[in-house]
Amino acid sequence: MKIYFVKDYEELSQKAFEIIESVILDKEYPVISLNTGGTPRQLFKNFVKAIQNDLDITRTTLLTLDEYVGPSDAVYSVQRYFKENLTDQIEDKFYHIDLIHGDANNQDEEIKRYQKILQKYPRDIQLLGLGTNGHIGANEPGTPFNSTMFVSKHTKETIESTKKEYKLSDEETPNEMFTLGFQEILQAKNILLLVSGRHKAKAVKTFLEDNISENCPVSYLRNYDNVTVIIDEDAASLLDLEK
Ligand code: PGA
């Protein structure tokens, strides 16, 4: 696992963008799998700006990490996030884009469908964020490290974060999510984890300084060489490690 410590959110977003851009420039048919939420907002902006300038995405496939169970046009849905923060803002078309259907009637079938997509389009990069409780995707604390794509029930902390991020009432806040499991996450060639802000500092400390344990899902990534983590000063503020 490689860690970059950066100053702030701006620098983190720029560095993440450069890593994704280099994959797009290097590969003939790049496959990029993004996540959503607060952390990658600026990265999406940088991506849009580059495409509006001259970054060619016409051979790039775009996939995702997870999706809330609920209507595809709900304010919190990953589909809507991609539309508002990316595809609506560019004229160019991705080679292929395939997101998870959070409104699928048959969830088992939807999982099988998306697992086939993941096989068909091997990911060059999988973007991840970190939950305040250490989750990656919706692999919440206690999820076995051999998990494969499933519908996860959110913990109280995750429900609170979603509620805050999308300014929802208790009733509106979703509490279940389709998520890639650890196994699918780790099948990507490269994994890029972004962590910003003081509210993540405790999770970062447990991630890097405690034992690898299912109680801290992200700690599993420490076993892998293909993982890059970018952490800003606020998120790193509780670490004892030498930087
Ligand atoms: P956030 O979410 O980027 O909105 O903080 C991260 C996550 O829960 O994966």
Tab-separated table of C-alpha atoms and ligand atoms in Angstrom:
chain	number	residue	atom	x	y	z
A	1	MET	CA	0.000	0.000	0.000
A	2	LYS	CA	1.291	3.418	-0.937
A	3	ILE	CA	0.266	6.527	1.021
A	4	TYR	CA	0.486	10.144	-0.105
A	5	PHE	CA	0.072	12.760	2.591
A	6	VAL	CA	-1.142	16.022	1.079
A	7	LYS	CA	-1.927	19.428	2.516
A	8	ASP	CA	-5.624	19.840	1.917
A	9	TYR	CA	-8.754	18.881	-0.011
A	10	GLU	CA	-7.694	20.829	-3.120
A	11	GLU	CA	-4.380	19.039	-3.354
A	12	LEU	CA	-6.013	15.669	-2.674
A	13	SER	CA	-8.553	16.227	-5.468
A	14	GLN	CA	-5.884	17.334	-7.925
A	15	LYS	CA	-3.601	14.386	-7.138
A	16	ALA	CA	-6.514	11.940	-7.481
A	17	PHE	CA	-7.483	13.508	-10.782
A	18	GLU	CA	-3.915	13.197	-12.103
A	19	ILE	CA	-3.834	9.496	-11.213
A	20	ILE	CA	-7.128	8.887	-13.015
A	21	GLU	CA	-6.061	11.004	-15.979
A	22	SER	CA	-2.820	9.061	-16.345
A	23	VAL	CA	-4.816	5.797	-16.528
A	24	ILE	CA	-7.045	7.322	-19.219
A	25	LEU	CA	-4.031	8.510	-21.200
A	26	ASP	CA	-2.114	5.236	-20.840
A	27	LYS	CA	-4.714	2.622	-21.657
A	28	GLU	CA	-6.316	1.913	-24.973
A	29	TYR	CA	-9.726	1.162	-23.429
A	30	PRO	CA	-9.523	2.438	-19.842
A	31	VAL	CA	-12.067	1.282	-17.255
A	32	ILE	CA	-12.599	3.657	-14.340
A	33	SER	CA	-14.901	2.857	-11.437
A	34	LEU	CA	-15.870	5.869	-9.333
A	35	ASN	CA	-17.610	6.346	-6.020
A	36	THR	CA	-19.744	9.320	-4.942
A	37	GLY	CA	-20.479	11.315	-1.764
A	38	GLY	CA	-18.733	14.380	-0.349
A	39	THR	CA	-15.100	13.462	-0.898
A	40	PRO	CA	-14.955	13.121	-4.706
A	41	ARG	CA	-16.995	16.254	-5.517
A	42	GLN	CA	-13.941	18.328	-6.446
A	43	LEU	CA	-12.403	15.391	-8.309
A	44	PHE	CA	-15.565	15.185	-10.442
A	45	LYS	CA	-15.228	18.941	-11.125
A	46	ASN	CA	-11.600	18.517	-12.180
A	47	PHE	CA	-12.594	15.604	-14.404
A	48	VAL	CA	-15.382	17.605	-16.090
A	49	LYS	CA	-13.053	20.546	-16.668
A	50	ALA	CA	-10.423	18.332	-18.284
A	51	ILE	CA	-13.006	16.678	-20.560
A	52	GLN	CA	-14.338	20.118	-21.530
A	53	ASN	CA	-10.790	21.051	-22.463
A	54	ASP	CA	-9.282	18.142	-24.300
A	55	LEU	CA	-9.291	14.904	-22.313
A	56	ASP	CA	-10.633	12.193	-24.626
A	57	ILE	CA	-13.031	9.825	-22.848
A	58	THR	CA	-14.539	8.226	-25.929
A	59	ARG	CA	-12.708	4.948	-25.227
A	60	THR	CA	-13.249	5.068	-21.449
A	61	THR	CA	-15.737	2.848	-19.628
A	62	LEU	CA	-17.230	4.176	-16.416
A	63	LEU	CA	-18.504	1.953	-13.621
A	64	THR	CA	-19.392	2.435	-9.990
A	65	LEU	CA	-18.763	1.036	-6.532
A	66	ASP	CA	-22.240	1.066	-5.030
A	67	GLU	CA	-25.803	2.390	-5.181
A	68	TYR	CA	-28.494	3.136	-2.628
A	69	VAL	CA	-31.595	0.970	-2.690
A	70	GLY	CA	-34.276	3.390	-3.891
A	71	PRO	CA	-35.481	5.314	-6.942
A	72	SER	CA	-32.814	6.129	-9.528
A	73	ASP	CA	-33.740	9.833	-9.452
A	74	ALA	CA	-33.650	10.185	-5.633
A	75	VAL	CA	-31.412	13.094	-4.566
A	76	TYR	CA	-29.028	10.655	-2.904
A	77	SER	CA	-28.785	8.152	-5.756
A	78	VAL	CA	-25.432	7.386	-7.335
A	79	GLN	CA	-27.108	7.519	-10.764
A	80	ARG	CA	-28.257	11.071	-10.123
A	81	TYR	CA	-24.857	12.081	-8.751
A	82	PHE	CA	-23.124	10.838	-11.923
A	83	LYS	CA	-25.687	12.626	-14.080
A	84	GLU	CA	-25.530	15.973	-12.253
A	85	ASN	CA	-21.815	16.019	-11.521
A	86	LEU	CA	-20.509	14.488	-14.707
A	87	THR	CA	-22.521	13.320	-17.693
A	88	ASP	CA	-24.925	16.300	-17.863
A	89	GLN	CA	-21.958	18.660	-17.940
A	90	ILE	CA	-20.073	17.209	-20.863
A	91	GLU	CA	-20.906	16.730	-24.493
A	92	ASP	CA	-18.515	13.869	-25.087
A	93	LYS	CA	-19.804	10.370	-24.554
A	94	PHE	CA	-18.054	7.687	-22.588
A	95	TYR	CA	-17.369	4.516	-24.522
A	96	HIS	CA	-19.573	2.681	-22.071
A	97	ILE	CA	-21.212	3.584	-18.760
A	98	ASP	CA	-22.928	1.092	-16.503
A	99	LEU	CA	-24.228	1.922	-13.041
A	100	ILE	CA	-26.108	-0.223	-10.533
A	101	HIS	CA	-29.919	-0.131	-10.593
A	102	GLY	CA	-30.939	0.699	-7.028
A	103	ASP	CA	-34.597	0.293	-7.926
A	104	ALA	CA	-34.231	-3.272	-9.264
A	105	ASN	CA	-37.168	-5.480	-8.294
A	106	ASN	CA	-34.974	-8.538	-8.198
A	107	GLN	CA	-31.872	-7.617	-6.218
A	108	ASP	CA	-30.180	-11.003	-6.701
A	109	GLU	CA	-30.518	-10.653	-10.469
A	110	GLU	CA	-29.148	-7.112	-10.338
A	111	ILE	CA	-26.120	-8.328	-8.401
A	112	LYS	CA	-25.516	-11.077	-10.979
A	113	ARG	CA	-25.920	-8.583	-13.817
A	114	TYR	CA	-23.394	-6.170	-12.344
A	115	GLN	CA	-20.913	-8.922	-11.485
A	116	LYS	CA	-20.981	-9.891	-15.161
A	117	ILE	CA	-20.302	-6.263	-16.119
A	118	LEU	CA	-17.308	-6.250	-13.762
A	119	GLN	CA	-15.987	-9.381	-15.481
A	120	LYS	CA	-16.551	-7.934	-18.927
A	121	TYR	CA	-14.843	-4.625	-18.118
A	122	PRO	CA	-11.856	-5.327	-15.855
A	123	ARG	CA	-11.244	-2.141	-13.901
A	124	ASP	CA	-7.977	-0.253	-14.221
A	125	ILE	CA	-8.878	1.798	-11.193
A	126	GLN	CA	-11.419	1.590	-8.382
A	127	LEU	CA	-11.993	4.810	-6.454
A	128	LEU	CA	-12.995	4.551	-2.783
A	129	GLY	CA	-13.917	6.835	0.093
A	130	LEU	CA	-13.700	6.066	3.787
A	131	GLY	CA	-16.643	6.034	6.189
A	132	THR	CA	-16.240	7.562	9.642
A	133	ASN	CA	-16.725	4.007	10.924
A	134	GLY	CA	-13.996	2.618	8.642
A	135	HIS	CA	-16.292	1.252	5.938
A	136	ILE	CA	-15.335	1.018	2.258
A	137	GLY	CA	-18.247	0.962	-0.153
A	138	ALA	CA	-20.975	-0.271	2.158
A	139	ASN	CA	-18.808	-2.991	3.690
A	140	GLU	CA	-19.672	-1.930	7.215
A	141	PRO	CA	-17.771	-3.049	10.338
A	142	GLY	CA	-18.224	-6.802	10.840
A	143	THR	CA	-18.511	-7.609	7.115
A	144	PRO	CA	-16.368	-10.688	6.394
A	145	PHE	CA	-13.295	-9.981	4.274
A	146	ASN	CA	-14.455	-12.549	1.711
A	147	SER	CA	-17.642	-10.578	0.919
A	148	THR	CA	-18.832	-10.390	-2.696
A	149	MET	CA	-21.386	-7.900	-4.051
A	150	PHE	CA	-24.417	-7.719	-1.766
A	151	VAL	CA	-27.128	-5.423	-0.387
A	152	SER	CA	-25.803	-3.979	2.851
A	153	LYS	CA	-27.701	-2.512	5.794
A	154	HIS	CA	-26.132	0.747	6.867
A	155	THR	CA	-24.936	1.384	10.398
A	156	LYS	CA	-26.202	4.378	12.375
A	157	GLU	CA	-23.073	6.402	11.541
A	158	THR	CA	-23.464	5.799	7.809
A	159	ILE	CA	-27.143	6.739	7.902
A	160	GLU	CA	-26.195	9.978	9.706
A	161	SER	CA	-23.497	10.760	7.101
A	162	THR	CA	-25.904	10.202	4.191
A	163	LYS	CA	-28.530	12.348	5.895
A	164	LYS	CA	-26.045	15.183	6.332
A	165	GLU	CA	-24.440	14.913	2.887
A	166	TYR	CA	-27.773	15.110	1.019
A	167	LYS	CA	-29.668	17.230	3.596
A	168	LEU	CA	-32.397	14.636	4.131
A	169	SER	CA	-35.022	14.068	6.815
A	170	ASP	CA	-34.998	10.816	8.831
A	171	GLU	CA	-37.788	9.420	6.654
A	172	GLU	CA	-36.035	10.265	3.392
A	173	THR	CA	-32.657	8.810	4.329
A	174	PRO	CA	-31.938	5.437	2.708
A	175	ASN	CA	-30.548	2.662	4.896
A	176	GLU	CA	-29.587	-0.003	2.382
A	177	MET	CA	-27.127	-0.088	-0.451
A	178	PHE	CA	-25.860	-2.383	-3.169
A	179	THR	CA	-22.101	-2.549	-2.775
A	180	LEU	CA	-19.170	-4.350	-4.307
A	181	GLY	CA	-17.717	-6.675	-1.685
A	182	PHE	CA	-14.062	-6.744	-0.641
A	183	GLN	CA	-13.437	-9.410	-3.270
A	184	GLU	CA	-14.652	-7.315	-6.199
A	185	ILE	CA	-13.005	-4.159	-4.849
A	186	LEU	CA	-9.656	-5.938	-4.741
A	187	GLN	CA	-10.044	-7.312	-8.267
A	188	ALA	CA	-9.400	-3.848	-9.712
A	189	LYS	CA	-5.862	-3.348	-11.003
A	190	ASN	CA	-5.429	-0.276	-8.819
A	191	ILE	CA	-7.410	0.947	-5.853
A	192	LEU	CA	-7.412	4.634	-4.991
A	193	LEU	CA	-8.714	5.658	-1.560
A	194	LEU	CA	-9.299	9.337	-0.755
A	195	VAL	CA	-9.622	10.602	2.809
A	196	SER	CA	-10.181	14.234	3.700
A	197	GLY	CA	-11.269	16.116	6.798
A	198	ARG	CA	-10.970	16.055	10.559
A	199	HIS	CA	-14.153	13.946	10.884
A	200	LYS	CA	-12.191	11.083	9.304
A	201	ALA	CA	-9.127	11.386	11.562
A	202	LYS	CA	-10.211	8.691	14.035
A	203	ALA	CA	-10.997	6.236	11.240
A	204	VAL	CA	-7.594	6.954	9.645
A	205	LYS	CA	-5.821	6.313	12.937
A	206	THR	CA	-7.570	2.953	13.407
A	207	PHE	CA	-6.926	2.076	9.745
A	208	LEU	CA	-3.178	2.691	9.924
A	209	GLU	CA	-2.252	2.083	13.550
A	210	ASP	CA	-4.509	-0.730	14.837
A	211	ASN	CA	-4.595	-4.382	13.832
A	212	ILE	CA	-6.153	-5.519	10.586
A	213	SER	CA	-9.659	-6.469	11.640
A	214	GLU	CA	-13.190	-6.807	10.315
A	215	ASN	CA	-14.152	-4.159	12.864
A	216	CYS	CA	-12.281	-1.685	10.664
A	217	PRO	CA	-13.106	-2.764	7.096
A	218	VAL	CA	-10.570	-0.475	5.399
A	219	SER	CA	-7.720	-2.140	7.311
A	220	TYR	CA	-8.003	-5.072	4.889
A	221	LEU	CA	-6.452	-2.877	2.179
A	222	ARG	CA	-3.167	-2.836	4.113
A	223	ASN	CA	-2.436	-6.324	2.763
A	224	TYR	CA	-2.351	-5.145	-0.843
A	225	ASP	CA	0.321	-3.518	-3.017
A	226	ASN	CA	-2.113	-2.190	-5.583
A	227	VAL	CA	-3.694	0.244	-3.101
A	228	THR	CA	-2.899	3.977	-3.112
A	229	VAL	CA	-4.232	6.171	-0.322
A	230	ILE	CA	-4.303	9.972	-0.369
A	231	ILE	CA	-4.827	11.598	3.030
A	232	ASP	CA	-4.980	15.293	3.806
A	233	GLU	CA	-3.545	16.957	6.908
A	234	ASP	CA	-6.870	17.151	8.745
A	235	ALA	CA	-7.592	13.463	8.213
A	236	ALA	CA	-4.022	12.583	9.279
A	237	SER	CA	-4.103	14.835	12.338
A	238	LEU	CA	-4.395	12.041	14.942
A	239	LEU	CA	-1.646	9.815	13.518
A	240	ASP	CA	1.467	9.040	15.540
A	241	LEU	CA	3.236	7.696	12.468
A	242	GLU	CA	6.282	9.438	11.031
A	243	LYS	CA	5.159	11.178	7.882
B	1	PGA	P1	-17.976	10.872	2.096
B	1	PGA	O1	-18.284	9.322	2.214
B	1	PGA	O2	-17.036	11.031	0.951
B	1	PGA	O3	-19.316	11.499	1.820
B	1	PGA	O4	-17.374	11.288	3.385
B	1	PGA	C1	-17.252	8.393	2.187
B	1	PGA	C2	-17.814	7.022	2.311
B	1	PGA	O5	-18.723	6.810	3.135
B	1	PGA	O6	-17.361	6.121	1.598
